[in-house]
Coordinates of C-alpha atoms in Angstrom, one line a residue:
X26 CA 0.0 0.0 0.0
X27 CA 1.4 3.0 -0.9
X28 CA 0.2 6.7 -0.2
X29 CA 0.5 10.2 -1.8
X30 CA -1.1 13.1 0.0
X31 CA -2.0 16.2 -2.1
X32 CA -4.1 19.2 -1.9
X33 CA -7.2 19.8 -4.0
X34 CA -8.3 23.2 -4.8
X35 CA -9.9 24.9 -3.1
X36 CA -13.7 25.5 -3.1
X37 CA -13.8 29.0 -1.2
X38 CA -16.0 27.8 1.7
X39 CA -16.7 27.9 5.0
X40 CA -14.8 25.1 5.8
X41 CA -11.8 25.8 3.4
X42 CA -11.5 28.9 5.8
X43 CA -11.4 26.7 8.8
X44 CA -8.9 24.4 7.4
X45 CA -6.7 26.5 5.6
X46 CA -7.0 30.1 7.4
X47 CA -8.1 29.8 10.6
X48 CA -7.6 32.9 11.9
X49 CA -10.6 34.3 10.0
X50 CA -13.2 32.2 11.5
X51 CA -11.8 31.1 15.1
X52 CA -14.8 33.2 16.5
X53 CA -16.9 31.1 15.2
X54 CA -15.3 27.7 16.3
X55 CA -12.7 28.6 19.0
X56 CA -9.6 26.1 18.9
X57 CA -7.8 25.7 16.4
X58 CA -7.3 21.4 15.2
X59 CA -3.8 22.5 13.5
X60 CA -2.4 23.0 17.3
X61 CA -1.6 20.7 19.3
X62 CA -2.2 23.0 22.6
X63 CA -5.9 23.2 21.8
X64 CA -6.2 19.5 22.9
X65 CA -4.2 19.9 25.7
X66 CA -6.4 23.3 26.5
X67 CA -9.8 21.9 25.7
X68 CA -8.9 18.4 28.3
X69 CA -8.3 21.0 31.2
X70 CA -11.9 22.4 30.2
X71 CA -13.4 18.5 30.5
X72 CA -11.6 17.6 33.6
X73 CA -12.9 21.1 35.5
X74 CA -16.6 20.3 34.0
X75 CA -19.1 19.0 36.4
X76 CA -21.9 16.3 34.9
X77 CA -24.9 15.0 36.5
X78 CA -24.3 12.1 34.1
X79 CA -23.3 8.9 35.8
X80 CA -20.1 7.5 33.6
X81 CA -21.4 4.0 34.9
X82 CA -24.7 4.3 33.5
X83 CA -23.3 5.4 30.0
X84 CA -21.2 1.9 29.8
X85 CA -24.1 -0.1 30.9
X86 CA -25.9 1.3 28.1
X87 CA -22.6 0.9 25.6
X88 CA -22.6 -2.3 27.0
X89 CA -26.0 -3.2 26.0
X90 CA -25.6 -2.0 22.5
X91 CA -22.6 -4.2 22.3
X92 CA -23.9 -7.6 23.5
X93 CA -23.8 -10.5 21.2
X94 CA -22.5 -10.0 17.6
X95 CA -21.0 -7.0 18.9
X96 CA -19.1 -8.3 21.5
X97 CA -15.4 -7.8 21.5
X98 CA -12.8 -8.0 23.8
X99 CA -11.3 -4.6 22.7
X100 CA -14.2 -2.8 22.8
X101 CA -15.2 -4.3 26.4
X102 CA -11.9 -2.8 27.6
X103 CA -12.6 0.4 26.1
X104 CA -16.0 0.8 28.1
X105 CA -14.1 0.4 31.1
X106 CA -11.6 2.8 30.4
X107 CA -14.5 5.4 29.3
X108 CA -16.3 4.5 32.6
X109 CA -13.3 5.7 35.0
X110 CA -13.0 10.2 35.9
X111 CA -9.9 11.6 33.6
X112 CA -11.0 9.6 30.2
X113 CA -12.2 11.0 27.1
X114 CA -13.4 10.4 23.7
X115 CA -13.1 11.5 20.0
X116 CA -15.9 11.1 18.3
X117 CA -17.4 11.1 14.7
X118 CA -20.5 10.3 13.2
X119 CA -22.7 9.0 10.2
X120 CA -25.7 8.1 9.2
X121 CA -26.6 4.2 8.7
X122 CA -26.7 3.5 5.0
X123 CA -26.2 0.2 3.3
X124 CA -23.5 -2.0 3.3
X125 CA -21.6 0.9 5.8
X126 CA -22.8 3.8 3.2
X127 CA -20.5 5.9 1.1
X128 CA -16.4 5.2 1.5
X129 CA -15.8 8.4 3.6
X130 CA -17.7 7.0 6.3
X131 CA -14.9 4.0 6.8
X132 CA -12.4 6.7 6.9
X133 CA -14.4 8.7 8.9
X134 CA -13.9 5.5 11.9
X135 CA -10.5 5.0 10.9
X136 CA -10.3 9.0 11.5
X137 CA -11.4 8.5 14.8
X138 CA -9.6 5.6 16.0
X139 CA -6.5 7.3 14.9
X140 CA -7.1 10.8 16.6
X141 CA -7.6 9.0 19.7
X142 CA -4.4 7.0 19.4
X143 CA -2.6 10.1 18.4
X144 CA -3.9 12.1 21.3
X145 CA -3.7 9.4 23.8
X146 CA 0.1 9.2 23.1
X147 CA 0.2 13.0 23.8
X148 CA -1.9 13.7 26.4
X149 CA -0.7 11.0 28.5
X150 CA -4.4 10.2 29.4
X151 CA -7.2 7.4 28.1
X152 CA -9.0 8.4 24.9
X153 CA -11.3 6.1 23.5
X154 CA -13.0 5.9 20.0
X155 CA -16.7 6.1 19.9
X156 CA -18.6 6.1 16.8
X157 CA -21.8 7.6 16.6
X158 CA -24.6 6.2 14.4
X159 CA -27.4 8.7 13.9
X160 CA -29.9 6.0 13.7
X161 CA -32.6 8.9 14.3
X162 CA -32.1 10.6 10.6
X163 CA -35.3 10.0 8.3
X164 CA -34.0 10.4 5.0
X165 CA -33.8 7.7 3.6
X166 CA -33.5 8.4 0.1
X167 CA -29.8 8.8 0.8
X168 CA -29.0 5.4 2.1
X169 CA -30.7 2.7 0.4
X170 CA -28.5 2.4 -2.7
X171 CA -25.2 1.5 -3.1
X172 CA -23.2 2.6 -6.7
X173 CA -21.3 0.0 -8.7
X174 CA -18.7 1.1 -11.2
X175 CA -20.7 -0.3 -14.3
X176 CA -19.9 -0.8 -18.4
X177 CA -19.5 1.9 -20.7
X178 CA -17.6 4.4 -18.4
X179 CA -21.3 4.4 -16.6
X180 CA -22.3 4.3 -12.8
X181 CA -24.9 1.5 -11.1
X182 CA -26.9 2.2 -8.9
X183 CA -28.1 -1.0 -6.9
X184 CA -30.9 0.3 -4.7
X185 CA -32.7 -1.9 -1.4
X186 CA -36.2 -0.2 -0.9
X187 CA -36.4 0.5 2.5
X188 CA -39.5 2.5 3.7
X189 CA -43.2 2.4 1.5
X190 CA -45.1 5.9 0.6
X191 CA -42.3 8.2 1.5
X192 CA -43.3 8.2 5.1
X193 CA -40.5 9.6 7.4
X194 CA -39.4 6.6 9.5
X195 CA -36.3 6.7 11.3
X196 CA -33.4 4.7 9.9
X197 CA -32.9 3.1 13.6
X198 CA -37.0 1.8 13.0
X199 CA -36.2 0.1 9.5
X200 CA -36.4 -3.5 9.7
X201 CA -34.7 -5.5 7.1
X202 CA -35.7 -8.6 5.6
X203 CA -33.1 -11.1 5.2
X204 CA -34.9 -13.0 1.9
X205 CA -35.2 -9.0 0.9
X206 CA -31.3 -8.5 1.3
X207 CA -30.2 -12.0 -0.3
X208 CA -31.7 -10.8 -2.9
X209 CA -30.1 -8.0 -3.4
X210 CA -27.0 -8.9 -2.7
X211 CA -27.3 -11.7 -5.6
X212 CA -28.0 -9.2 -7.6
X213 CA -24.9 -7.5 -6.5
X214 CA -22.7 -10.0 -7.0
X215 CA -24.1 -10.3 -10.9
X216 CA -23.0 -6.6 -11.2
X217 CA -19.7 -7.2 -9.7
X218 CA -17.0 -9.1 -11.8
X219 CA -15.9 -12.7 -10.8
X220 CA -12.8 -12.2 -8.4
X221 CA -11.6 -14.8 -5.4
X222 CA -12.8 -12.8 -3.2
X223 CA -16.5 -12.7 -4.3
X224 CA -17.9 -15.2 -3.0
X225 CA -17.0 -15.0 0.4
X226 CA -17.9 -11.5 0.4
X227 CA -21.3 -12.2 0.0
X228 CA -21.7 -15.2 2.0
X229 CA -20.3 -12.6 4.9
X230 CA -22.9 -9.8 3.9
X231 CA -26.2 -12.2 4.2
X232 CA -25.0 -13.7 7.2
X233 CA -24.6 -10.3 9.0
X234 CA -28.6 -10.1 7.8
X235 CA -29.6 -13.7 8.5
X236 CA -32.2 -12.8 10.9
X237 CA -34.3 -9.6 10.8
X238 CA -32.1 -6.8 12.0
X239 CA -32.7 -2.9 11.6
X240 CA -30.5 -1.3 9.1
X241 CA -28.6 0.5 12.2
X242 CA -28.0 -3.1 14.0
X243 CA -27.0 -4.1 10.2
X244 CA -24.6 -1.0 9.5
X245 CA -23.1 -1.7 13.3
X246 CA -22.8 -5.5 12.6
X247 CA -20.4 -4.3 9.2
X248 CA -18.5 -1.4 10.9
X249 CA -17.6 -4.2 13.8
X250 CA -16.5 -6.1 11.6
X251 CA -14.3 -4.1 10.4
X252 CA -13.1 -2.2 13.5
X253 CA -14.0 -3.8 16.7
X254 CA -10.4 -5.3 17.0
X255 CA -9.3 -1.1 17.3
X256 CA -11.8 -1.0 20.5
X257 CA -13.9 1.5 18.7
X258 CA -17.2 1.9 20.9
X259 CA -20.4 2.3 19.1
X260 CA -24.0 3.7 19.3
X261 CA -27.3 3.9 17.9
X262 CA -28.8 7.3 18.4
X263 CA -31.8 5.9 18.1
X264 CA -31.0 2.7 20.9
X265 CA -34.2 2.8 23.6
X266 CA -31.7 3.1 26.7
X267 CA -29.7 5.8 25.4
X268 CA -32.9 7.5 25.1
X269 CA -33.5 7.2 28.6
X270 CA -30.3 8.8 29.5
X271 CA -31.3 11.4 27.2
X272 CA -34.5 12.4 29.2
X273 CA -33.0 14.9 31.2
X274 CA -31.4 17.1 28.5
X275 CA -34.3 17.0 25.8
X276 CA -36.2 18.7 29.2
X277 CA -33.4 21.6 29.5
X278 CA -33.5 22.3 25.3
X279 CA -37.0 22.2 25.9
X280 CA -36.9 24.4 29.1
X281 CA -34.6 26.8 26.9
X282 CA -35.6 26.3 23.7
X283 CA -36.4 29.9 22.7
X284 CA -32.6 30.9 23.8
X285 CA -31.0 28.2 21.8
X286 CA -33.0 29.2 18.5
X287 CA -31.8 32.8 19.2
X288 CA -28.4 31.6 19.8
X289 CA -28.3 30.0 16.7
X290 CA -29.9 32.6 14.6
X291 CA -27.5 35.0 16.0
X292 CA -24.6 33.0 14.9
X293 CA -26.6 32.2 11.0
X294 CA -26.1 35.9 10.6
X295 CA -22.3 36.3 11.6
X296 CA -21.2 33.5 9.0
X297 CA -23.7 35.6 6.5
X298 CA -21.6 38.4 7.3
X299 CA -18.4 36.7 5.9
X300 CA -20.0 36.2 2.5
X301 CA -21.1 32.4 3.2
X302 CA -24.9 31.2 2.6
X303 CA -26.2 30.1 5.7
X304 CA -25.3 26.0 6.2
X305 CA -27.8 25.4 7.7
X306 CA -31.8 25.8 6.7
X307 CA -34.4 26.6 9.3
X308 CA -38.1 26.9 9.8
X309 CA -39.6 30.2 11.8
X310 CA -39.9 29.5 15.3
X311 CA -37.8 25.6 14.8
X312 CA -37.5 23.9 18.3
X313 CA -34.4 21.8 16.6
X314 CA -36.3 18.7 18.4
X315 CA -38.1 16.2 16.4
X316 CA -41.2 14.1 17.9
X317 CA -42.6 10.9 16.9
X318 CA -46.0 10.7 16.2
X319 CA -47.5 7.1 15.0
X320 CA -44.1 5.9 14.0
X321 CA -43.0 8.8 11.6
X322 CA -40.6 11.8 12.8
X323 CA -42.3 15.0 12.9
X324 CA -40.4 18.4 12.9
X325 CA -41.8 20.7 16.2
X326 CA -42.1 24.2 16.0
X327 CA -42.8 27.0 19.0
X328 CA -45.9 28.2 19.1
X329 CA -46.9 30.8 21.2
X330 CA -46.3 28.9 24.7
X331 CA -46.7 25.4 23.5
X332 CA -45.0 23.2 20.2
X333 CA -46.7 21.9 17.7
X334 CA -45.7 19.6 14.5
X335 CA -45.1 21.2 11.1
X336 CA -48.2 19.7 9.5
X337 CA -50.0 21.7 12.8
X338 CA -51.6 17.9 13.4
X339 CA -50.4 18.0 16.6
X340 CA -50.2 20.1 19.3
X341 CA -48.5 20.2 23.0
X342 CA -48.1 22.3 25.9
X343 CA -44.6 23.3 27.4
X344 CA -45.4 21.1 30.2
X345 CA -46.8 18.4 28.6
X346 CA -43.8 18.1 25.9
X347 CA -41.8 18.4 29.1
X348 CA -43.6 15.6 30.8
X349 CA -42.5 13.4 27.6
X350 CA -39.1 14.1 28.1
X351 CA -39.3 13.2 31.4
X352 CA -41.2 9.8 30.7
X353 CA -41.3 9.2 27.7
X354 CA -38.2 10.3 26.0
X355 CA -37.6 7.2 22.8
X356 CA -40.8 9.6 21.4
X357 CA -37.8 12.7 20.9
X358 CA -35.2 13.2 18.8
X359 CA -32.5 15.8 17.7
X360 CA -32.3 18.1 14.9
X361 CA -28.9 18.8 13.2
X362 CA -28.3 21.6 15.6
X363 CA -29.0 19.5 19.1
X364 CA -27.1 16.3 18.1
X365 CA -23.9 18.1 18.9
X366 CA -25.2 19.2 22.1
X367 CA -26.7 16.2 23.1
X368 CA -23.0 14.2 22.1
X369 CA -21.7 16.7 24.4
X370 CA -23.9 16.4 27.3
X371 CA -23.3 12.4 26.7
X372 CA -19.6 12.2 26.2
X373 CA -16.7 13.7 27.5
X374 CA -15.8 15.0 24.3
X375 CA -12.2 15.6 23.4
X376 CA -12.5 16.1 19.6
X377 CA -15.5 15.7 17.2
X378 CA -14.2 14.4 13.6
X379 CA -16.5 15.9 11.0
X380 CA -16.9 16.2 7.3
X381 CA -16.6 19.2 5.2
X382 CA -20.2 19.9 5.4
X383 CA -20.6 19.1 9.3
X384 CA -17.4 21.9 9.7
X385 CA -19.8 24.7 8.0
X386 CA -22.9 23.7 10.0
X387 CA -20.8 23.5 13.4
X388 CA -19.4 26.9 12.4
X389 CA -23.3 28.1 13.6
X390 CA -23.3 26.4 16.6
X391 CA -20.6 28.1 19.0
X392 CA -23.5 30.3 20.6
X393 CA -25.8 27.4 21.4
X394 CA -23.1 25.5 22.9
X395 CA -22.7 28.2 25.3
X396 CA -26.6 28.9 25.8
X397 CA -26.3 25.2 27.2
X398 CA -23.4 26.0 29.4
X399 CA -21.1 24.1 27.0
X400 CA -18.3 24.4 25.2
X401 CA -17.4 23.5 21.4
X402 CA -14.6 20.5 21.1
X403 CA -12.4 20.6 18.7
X404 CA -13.1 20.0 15.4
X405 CA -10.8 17.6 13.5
X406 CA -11.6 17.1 9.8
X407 CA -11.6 13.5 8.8
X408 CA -9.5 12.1 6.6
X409 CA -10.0 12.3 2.7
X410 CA -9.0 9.4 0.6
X411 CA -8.8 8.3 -2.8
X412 CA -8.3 4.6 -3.9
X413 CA -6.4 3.8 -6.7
X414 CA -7.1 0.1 -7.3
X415 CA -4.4 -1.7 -9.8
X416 CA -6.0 -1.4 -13.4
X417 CA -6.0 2.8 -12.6
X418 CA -2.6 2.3 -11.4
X419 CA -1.2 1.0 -15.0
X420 CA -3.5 3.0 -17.1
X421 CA -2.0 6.9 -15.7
X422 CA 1.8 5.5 -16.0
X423 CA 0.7 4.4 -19.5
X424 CA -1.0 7.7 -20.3
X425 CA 1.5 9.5 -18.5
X426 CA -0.7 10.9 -16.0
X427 CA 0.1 11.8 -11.8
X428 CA -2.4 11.9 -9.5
X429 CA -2.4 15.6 -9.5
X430 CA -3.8 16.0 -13.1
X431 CA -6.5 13.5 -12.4
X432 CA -7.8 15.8 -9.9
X433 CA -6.7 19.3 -11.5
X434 CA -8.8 19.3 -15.1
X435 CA -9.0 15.4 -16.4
X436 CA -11.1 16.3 -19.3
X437 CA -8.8 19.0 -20.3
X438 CA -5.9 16.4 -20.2
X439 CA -7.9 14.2 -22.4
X440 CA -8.5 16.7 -25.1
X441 CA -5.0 17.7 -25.6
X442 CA -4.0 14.3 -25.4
X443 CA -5.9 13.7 -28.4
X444 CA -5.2 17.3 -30.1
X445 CA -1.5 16.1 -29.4
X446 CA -2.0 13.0 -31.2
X447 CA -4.6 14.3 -34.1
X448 CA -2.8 13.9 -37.5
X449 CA -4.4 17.9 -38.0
X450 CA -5.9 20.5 -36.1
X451 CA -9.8 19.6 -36.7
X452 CA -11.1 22.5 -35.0
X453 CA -8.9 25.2 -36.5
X454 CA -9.6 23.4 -39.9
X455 CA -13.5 23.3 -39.5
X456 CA -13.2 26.7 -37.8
X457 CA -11.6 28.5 -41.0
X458 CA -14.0 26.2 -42.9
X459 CA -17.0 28.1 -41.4
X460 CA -15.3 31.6 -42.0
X461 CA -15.2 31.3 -45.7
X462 CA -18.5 29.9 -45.7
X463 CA -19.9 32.3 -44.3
X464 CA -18.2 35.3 -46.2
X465 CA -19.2 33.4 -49.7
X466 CA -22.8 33.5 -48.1
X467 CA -22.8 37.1 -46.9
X468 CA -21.4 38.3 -50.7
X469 CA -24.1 35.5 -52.7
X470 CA -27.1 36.5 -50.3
X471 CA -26.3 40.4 -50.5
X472 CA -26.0 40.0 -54.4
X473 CA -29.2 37.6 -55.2
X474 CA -31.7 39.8 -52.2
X475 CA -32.8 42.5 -55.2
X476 CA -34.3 39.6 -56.9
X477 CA -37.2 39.6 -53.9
X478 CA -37.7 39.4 -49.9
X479 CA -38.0 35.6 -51.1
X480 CA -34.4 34.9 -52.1
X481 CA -33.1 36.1 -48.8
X482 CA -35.0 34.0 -46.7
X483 CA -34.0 30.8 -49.2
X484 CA -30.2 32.0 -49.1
X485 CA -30.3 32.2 -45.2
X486 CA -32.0 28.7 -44.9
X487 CA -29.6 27.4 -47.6
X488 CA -26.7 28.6 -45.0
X489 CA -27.8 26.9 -42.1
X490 CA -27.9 23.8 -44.1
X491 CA -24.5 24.0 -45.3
X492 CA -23.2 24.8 -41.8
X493 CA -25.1 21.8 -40.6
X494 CA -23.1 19.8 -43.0
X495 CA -20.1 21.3 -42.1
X496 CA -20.4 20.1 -38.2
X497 CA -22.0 16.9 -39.6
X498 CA -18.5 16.7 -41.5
X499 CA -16.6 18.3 -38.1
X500 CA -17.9 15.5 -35.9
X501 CA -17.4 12.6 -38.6
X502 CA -13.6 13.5 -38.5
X503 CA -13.3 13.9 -34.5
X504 CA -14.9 10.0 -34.5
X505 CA -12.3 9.0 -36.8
X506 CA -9.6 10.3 -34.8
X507 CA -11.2 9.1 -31.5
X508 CA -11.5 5.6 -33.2
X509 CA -7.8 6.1 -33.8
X510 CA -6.7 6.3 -29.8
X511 CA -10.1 3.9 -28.8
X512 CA -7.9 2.3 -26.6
X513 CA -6.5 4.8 -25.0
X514 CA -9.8 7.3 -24.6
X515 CA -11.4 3.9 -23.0
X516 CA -8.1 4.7 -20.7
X517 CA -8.9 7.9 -20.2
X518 CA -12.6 6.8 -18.9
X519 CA -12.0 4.3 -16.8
X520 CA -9.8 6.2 -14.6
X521 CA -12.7 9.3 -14.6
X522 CA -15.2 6.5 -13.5
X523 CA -13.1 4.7 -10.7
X524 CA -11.8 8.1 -9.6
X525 CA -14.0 11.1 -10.0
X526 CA -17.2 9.6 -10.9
X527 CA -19.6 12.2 -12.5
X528 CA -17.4 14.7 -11.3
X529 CA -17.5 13.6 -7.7
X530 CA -15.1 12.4 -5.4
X531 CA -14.5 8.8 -5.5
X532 CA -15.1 8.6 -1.6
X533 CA -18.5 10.4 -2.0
X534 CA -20.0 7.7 -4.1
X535 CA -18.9 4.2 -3.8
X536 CA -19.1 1.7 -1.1
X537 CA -16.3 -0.7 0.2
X538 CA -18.1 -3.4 -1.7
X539 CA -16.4 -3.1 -5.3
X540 CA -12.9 -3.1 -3.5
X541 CA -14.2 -5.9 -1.2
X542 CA -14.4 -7.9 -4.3
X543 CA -11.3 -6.6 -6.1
X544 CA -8.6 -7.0 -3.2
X545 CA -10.3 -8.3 -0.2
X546 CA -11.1 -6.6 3.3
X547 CA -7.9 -6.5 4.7
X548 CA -6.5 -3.5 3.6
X549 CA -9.2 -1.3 5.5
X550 CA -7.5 -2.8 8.7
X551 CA -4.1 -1.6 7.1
X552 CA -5.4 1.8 6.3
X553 CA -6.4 2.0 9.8
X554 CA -3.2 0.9 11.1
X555 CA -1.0 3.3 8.4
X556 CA -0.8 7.0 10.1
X557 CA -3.0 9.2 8.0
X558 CA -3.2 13.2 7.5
X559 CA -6.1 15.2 8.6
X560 CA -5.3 18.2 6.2
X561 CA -4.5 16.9 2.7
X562 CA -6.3 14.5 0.6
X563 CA -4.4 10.7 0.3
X564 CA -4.3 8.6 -2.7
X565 CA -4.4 5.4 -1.7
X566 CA -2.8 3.0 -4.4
X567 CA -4.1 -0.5 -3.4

């Protein structure tokens, strides 16, 4: 495995600013990741903080979440550690989708077992790993399709229907069918090509579903698979006892809930100030609490003294929505905005890795945290990684590519790889073509129009004809060179597809499962094991 790190341009945004410069935003975020005092500074903040929350209750619920399939020595010794005064975590979070979802969410749990490791060695003082699965998050549009790299340069989507009529049903409440997933995982394995690792693959991904299992436990199952022998702790957002731990903090953003939205809103308009759009999207009057009423999540919004759901269906008093928390807290949930807080109140939270998107919604948040009598950890961007699996490899050395052209204008490589090749100059040909044409047309038009308004109109419509002709002509000749370097364009393609496909990054829209097949699981374990950086994009070359 080797690894290049380089830096991709820049996209001007909020969280370009917080990795790059800073200085210009530290009042919205406070410490800074790139020094290594802001760790140091934000564990004398955690070991000065007082919590109501017993440490021993969190493990039993840890605990609970890992019994059985989740069991693992590792893990178990990391509870303990987490359940004695002085220990902290890093943290990082996704949403459950199939087959562990999109490739930046392994990398986002091999961020955080390596942050930990790194700051364990620092500090001098137990951090442990803890993923967080936001089993609460209702969209699931986003996580119930996996994309295969498919023929003809094209992209596959393989999609498991999970929820019927649209209705907004947590991801933690989706129960999947294990004739449902063999299914679709033979159908996978039709898309996939025939490797030695194939087979066993698949026999692994339907045991993990042999029984009915929510697509939380089933995303859980896969990460432990892949992890649990780093300790890394996990939990379901939506698990019933961590619900009940939760009771007495929905109550305070409840008790307070007209401050935090004010907090908030007041932050919204100092990253507007900078020139960024807001990240994040709010409704008038937003409680940043979610309720669920007959199993689908409903958005509540203030109203007057009470909350009520968007639809205005439902309707509850302070005190009665209070009572719920109080009693009946698996009925609540958190919004984008209280999931942080509600980590925080949880954990003893060192560092939070986040994406580029989470930095620009986090950079709204540094108010709130303090309207809770909290303050913000410190954000460590995950790592970003690119794989380049072996066919890749070969085809830039035999195009003479580096990995910095793939990412810095591809396309444009391509055409002046052909224009290089091109035994003339089509476009300057056809372009001087067009020139003359129309000149001949301008002089023939000009000189036949006294004959009538008639003779005009033909001589324009004859023009456009010809000119039609002409790019019919153009494009005929641009086949034939293309046809020329066929092997080489098809070159050019694949290495678009595998590594930017439509556009993208490569981490943003495949799944492990296509390098499962190619190479076998291993070499996430080595990728875990192999220090990674936090600040430049790694290509991976498997």
């Amino acid at each position: 495995m080797r690894i290049e790190r380089i830096r991709l341009d820049s996209s001007g945004g909020l969280s370009d600013e917080y990795l790059f410069s800073f200085s210009k935003v530290q009042h919205l975020y406070g410490l800074d990741p790139g020094k290594g005092e802001s760790f140091r500074k934000r564990y004398d903040e955690l070991s000065r903080r007082e919590t109501s929350l017993s440490r021993s209750r969190l493990a039993g619920v840890l605990r609970e979440f890992h019994s059985g399939e989740l069991y693992h020595p590792a893990v178990e010794q990391n509870i303990r550690r987490l359940e004695k005064p002085g220990s902290v975590v890093v943290i990082g979070g996704q949403q459950a989708g199939l087959l562990a979802g999109p490739l930046y969410t392994v990398y986002k749990a091999i961020s955080v077992i390596q942050l930990a490791r790194r700051e364990e060695e620092r500090l001098g003082v137990p951090v442990v790993p803890v993923f967080w699965i936001a089993g609460e998050d209702h969209d699931l549009d986003e996580v119930d399709h996996i994309y295969v790299p498919g023929p003809e340069g094209r992209l596959t989507k393989h999609r498991l229907p999970l929820s019927e009529g649209g209705k907004r049903i947590s991801a933690g409440h989706v129960l999947l069918d294990p004739k449902s997933v063999g299914i679709w995982l033979q159908e996978l394995g039709r898309m996939l090509p025939d490797t030695e690792f194939k087979e066993d693959m698949l026999e692994e991904l339907t045991r993990l579903a042999a029984e009915p299992v929510s697509l939380t436990r089933y995303f859980a199952k896969l990460l432990h698979r892949l992890f649990g022998r780093f300790g890394l702790i996990q939990i379901d957002s939506s698990f019933p006892p961590l619900r009940r731990l939760e009771g007495p903090f929905f109550e305070r953003l409840i008790a307070e809930n007209a401050a935090l939205d004010e907090a908030v809103g007041h932050q919204i308009k100092q990253v507007e100030k900078m020139g960024h759009p807001s990240p994040l999207v709010l409704h008038p009057g937003c409680a940043h609490l979610f309720v669920y009423v007959e199993g689908e999540r409903q958005l509540l919004l203030r109203d007057g003294g009470g909350f009520v759901t968007r639809d205005g269906r439902m309707r509850w008093s302070r005190r009665e929505l209070l009572r719920m928390a109080r009693e009946e807290p698996h009925r609540l949930s958190n919004n984008v905005v209280t999931r942080p807080l509600m980590q925080e109140f949880l954990f003893p939270t060192l560092s939070a890795v986040v994406g580029p998107g989470e930095i620009a919604y986090w950079g709204c948040l540094r108010q709130a945290f303090s309207a809770m009598g909290m303050t913000m950890p410190v954000l460590m961007p995950r790592s970003g990684i690119t794989l380049i699996d072996r066919a890749t490899e070969r085809y830039l050395g035999l195009l003479g590519l580096s990995v910095e052209d793939v990412f810095s204008g591809l396309d444009q490589k391509k055409r002046q790889w052909i224009d290089e090749r091109a035994p003339l100059n089509v476009q300057e040909l056809f372009a001087g073509a067009r020139k003359q044409v129309e000149g001949l047309y301008d002089s023939l038009i000009e000189r036949l129009s006294p004959l009538g308004p008639d003779m005009r109109r033909l001589g324009e419509k004859n023009r456009l004809r010809v000119m039609e002709q002409l790019n019919y002509l153009r494009g005929k000749a641009e086949r034939m060179i293309r046809m020329r370097h066929e092997t080489a364009l098809r070159r050019f393609d694949h290495i678009s597809l595998r590594c930017l496909p439509e556009g993208k990054l490569q981490e943003r829209v495949y799944n492990i499962a296509p390098y499962w097949n190619e190479y076998g699981i291993e070499w996430v374990g080595r990728l875990a094991e192999t220090p990674l950086s936090f600040f430049e994009h790694q290509v991976v070359f498997l």
